[in-house]
mmCIF file with all atom_site columns, C-alpha atoms in Angstrom:
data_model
loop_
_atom_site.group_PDB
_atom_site.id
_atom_site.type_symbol
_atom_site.label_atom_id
_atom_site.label_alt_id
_atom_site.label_comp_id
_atom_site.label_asym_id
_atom_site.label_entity_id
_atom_site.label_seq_id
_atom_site.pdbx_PDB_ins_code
_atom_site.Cartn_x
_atom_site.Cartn_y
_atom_site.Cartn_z
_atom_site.occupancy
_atom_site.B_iso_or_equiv
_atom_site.pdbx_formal_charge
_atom_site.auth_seq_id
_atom_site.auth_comp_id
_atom_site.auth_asym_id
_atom_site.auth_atom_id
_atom_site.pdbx_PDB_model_num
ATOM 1  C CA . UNK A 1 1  ? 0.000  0.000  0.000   1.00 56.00 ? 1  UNK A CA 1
ATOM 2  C CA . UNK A 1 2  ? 1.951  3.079  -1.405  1.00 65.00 ? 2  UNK A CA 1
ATOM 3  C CA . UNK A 1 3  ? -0.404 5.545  -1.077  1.00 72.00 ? 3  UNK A CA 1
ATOM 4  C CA . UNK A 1 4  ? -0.893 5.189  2.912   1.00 79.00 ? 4  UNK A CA 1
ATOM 5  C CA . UNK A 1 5  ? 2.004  7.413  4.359   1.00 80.00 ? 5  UNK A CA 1
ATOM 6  C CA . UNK A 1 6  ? 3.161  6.100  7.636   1.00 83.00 ? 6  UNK A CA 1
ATOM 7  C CA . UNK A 1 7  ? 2.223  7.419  11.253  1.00 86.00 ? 7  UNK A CA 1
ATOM 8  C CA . UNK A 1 8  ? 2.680  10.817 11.945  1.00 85.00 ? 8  UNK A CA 1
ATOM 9  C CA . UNK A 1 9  ? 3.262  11.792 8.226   1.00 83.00 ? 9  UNK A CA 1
ATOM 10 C CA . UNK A 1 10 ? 1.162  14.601 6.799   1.00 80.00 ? 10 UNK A CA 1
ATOM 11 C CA . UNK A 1 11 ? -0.337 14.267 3.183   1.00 76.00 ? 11 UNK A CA 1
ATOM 12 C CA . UNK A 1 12 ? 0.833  17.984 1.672   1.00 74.00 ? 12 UNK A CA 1
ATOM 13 C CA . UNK A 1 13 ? -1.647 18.271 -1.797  1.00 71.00 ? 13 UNK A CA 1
ATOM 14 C CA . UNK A 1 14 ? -0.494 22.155 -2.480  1.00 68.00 ? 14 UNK A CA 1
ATOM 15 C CA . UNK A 1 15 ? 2.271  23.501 -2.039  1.00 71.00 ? 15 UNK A CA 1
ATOM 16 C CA . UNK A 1 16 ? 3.788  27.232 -3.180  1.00 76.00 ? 16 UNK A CA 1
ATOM 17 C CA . UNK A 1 17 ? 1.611  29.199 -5.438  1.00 74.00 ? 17 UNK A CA 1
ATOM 18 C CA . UNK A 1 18 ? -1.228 26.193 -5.396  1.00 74.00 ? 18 UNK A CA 1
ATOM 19 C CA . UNK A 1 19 ? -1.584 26.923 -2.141  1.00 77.00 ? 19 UNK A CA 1
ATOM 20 C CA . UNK A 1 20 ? -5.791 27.583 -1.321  1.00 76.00 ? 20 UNK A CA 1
ATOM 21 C CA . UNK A 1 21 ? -5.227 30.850 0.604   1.00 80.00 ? 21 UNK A CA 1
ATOM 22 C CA . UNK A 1 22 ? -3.512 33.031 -2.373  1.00 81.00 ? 22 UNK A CA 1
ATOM 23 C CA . UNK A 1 23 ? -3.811 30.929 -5.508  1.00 81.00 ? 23 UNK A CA 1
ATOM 24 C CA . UNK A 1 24 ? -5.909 33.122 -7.638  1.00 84.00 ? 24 UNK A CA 1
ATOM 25 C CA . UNK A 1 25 ? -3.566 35.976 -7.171  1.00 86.00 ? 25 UNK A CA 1
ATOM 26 C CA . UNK A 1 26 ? -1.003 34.066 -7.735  1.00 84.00 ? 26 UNK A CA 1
ATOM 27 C CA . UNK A 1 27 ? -1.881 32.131 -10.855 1.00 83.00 ? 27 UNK A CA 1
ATOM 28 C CA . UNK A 1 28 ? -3.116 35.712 -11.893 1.00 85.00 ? 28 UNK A CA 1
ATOM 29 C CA . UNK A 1 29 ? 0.241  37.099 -11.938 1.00 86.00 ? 29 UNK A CA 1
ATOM 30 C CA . UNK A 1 30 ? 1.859  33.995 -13.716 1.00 84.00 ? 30 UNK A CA 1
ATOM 31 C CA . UNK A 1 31 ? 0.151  34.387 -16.431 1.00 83.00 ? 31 UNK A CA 1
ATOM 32 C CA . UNK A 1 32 ? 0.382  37.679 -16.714 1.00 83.00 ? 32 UNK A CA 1
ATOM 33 C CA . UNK A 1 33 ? 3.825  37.161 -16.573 1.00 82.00 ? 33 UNK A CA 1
ATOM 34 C CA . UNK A 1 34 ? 4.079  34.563 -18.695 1.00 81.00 ? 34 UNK A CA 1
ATOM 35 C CA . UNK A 1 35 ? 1.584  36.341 -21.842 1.00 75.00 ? 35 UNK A CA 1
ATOM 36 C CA . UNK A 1 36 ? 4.170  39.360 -21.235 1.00 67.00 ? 36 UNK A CA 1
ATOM 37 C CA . UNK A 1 37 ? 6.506  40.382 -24.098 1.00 68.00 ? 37 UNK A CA 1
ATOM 38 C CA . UNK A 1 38 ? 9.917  40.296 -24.136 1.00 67.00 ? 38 UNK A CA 1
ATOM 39 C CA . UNK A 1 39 ? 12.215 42.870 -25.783 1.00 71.00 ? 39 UNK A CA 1
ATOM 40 C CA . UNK A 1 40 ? 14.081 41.924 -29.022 1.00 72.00 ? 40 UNK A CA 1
ATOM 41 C CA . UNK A 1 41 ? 17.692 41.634 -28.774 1.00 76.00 ? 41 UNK A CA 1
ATOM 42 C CA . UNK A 1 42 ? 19.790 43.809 -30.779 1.00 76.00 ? 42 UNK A CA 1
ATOM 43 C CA . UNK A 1 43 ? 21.530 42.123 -33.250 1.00 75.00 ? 43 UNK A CA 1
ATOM 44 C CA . UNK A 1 44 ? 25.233 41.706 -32.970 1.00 73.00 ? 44 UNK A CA 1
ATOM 45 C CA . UNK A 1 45 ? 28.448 43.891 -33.949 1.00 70.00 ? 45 UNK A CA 1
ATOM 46 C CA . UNK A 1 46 ? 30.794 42.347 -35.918 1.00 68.00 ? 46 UNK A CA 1
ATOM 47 C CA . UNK A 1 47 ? 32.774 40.175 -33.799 1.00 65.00 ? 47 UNK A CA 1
ATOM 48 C CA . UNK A 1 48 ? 36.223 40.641 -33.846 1.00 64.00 ? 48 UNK A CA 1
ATOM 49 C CA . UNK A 1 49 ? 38.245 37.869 -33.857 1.00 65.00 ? 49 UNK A CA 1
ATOM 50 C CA . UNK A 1 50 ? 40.799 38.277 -31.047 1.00 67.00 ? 50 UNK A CA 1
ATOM 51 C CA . UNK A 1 51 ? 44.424 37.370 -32.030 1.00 67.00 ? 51 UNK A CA 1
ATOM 52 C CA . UNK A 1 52 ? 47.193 38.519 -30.267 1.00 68.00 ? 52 UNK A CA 1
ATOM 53 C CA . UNK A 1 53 ? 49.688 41.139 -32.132 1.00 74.00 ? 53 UNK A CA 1
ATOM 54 C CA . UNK A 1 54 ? 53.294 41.326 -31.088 1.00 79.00 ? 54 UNK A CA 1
ATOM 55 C CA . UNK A 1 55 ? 55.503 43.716 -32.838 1.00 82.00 ? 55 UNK A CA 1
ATOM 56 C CA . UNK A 1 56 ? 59.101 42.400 -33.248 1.00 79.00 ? 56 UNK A CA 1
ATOM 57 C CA . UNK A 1 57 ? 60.749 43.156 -30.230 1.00 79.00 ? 57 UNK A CA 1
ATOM 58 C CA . UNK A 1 58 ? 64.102 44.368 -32.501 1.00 80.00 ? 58 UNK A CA 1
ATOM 59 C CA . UNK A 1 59 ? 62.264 46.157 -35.680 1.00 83.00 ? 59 UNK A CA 1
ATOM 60 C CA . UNK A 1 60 ? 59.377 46.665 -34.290 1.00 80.00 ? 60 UNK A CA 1
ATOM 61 C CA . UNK A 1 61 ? 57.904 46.177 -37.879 1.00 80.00 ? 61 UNK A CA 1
ATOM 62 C CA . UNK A 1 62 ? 57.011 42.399 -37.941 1.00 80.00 ? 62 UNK A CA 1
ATOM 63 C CA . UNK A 1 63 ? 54.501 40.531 -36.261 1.00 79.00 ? 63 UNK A CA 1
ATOM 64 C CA . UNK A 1 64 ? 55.365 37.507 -33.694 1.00 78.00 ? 64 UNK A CA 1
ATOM 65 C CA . UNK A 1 65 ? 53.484 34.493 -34.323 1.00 78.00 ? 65 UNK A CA 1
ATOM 66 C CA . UNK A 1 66 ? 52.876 32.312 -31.151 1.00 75.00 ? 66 UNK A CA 1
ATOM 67 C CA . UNK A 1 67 ? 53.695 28.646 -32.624 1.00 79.00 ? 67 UNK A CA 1
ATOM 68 C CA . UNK A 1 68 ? 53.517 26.825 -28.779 1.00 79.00 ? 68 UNK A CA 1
ATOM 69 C CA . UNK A 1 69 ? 53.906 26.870 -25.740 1.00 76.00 ? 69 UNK A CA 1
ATOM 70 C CA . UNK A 1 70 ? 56.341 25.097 -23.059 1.00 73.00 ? 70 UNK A CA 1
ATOM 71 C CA . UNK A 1 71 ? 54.958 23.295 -20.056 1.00 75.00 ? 71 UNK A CA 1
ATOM 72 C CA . UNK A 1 72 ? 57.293 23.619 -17.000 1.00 73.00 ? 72 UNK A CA 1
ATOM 73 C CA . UNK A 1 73 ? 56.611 20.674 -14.658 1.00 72.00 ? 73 UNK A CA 1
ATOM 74 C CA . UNK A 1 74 ? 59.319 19.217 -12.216 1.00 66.00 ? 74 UNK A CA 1
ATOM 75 C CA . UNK A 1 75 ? 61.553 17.582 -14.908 1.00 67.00 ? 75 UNK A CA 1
ATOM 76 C CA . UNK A 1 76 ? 62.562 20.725 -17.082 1.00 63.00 ? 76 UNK A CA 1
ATOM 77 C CA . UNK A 1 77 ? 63.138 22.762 -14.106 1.00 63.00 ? 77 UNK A CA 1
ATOM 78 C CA . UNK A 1 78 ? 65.787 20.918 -12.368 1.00 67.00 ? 78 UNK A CA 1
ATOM 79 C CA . UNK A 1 79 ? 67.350 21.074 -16.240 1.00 64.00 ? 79 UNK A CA 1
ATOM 80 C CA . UNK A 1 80 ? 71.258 22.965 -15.476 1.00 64.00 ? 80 UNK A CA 1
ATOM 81 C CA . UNK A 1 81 ? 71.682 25.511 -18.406 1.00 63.00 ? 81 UNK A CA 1
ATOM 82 C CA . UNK A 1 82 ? 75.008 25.020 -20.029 1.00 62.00 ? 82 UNK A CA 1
ATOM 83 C CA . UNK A 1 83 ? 75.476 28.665 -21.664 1.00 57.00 ? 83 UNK A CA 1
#
């Protein structure tokens, strides 16, 4: 028998805005909130694509290119430099 609840237990049949003592207002203003309009959203700018520039740190004409990137873990930084 599922639908018995055990001793003590209280059947709750409404809760929140079904509850008996406000739901007309309530259900009122959900659907006036849900019937409401919403404003259009403005279409978007162009969307620059965002790519790092790095002028040549000698010439200062050319453009770096990033072409990777090192990971330092444990192993390359107990590596002696020889220079």
């Amino acid at each position: 028998m599922q639908h018995l609840l055990p001793k003590g237990f209280m059947h709750i049949r409404h809760y929140g805005f079904l509850t008996s003592a406000c739901r007309k207002r309530k259900l009122a203003l959900i659907r006036s909130q849900a019937s409401c309009t919403y404003r259009a959203k403005r279409p978007k700018t162009e969307s620059v694509t965002l790519i790092p520039y790095w002028p040549c740190q000698h010439c200062k004409a050319g453009t770096l290119r990033l072409i990777g990137v090192f990971k330092l873990d444990a192993t390359t930084a107990k590596v002696e430099r020889t220079s």
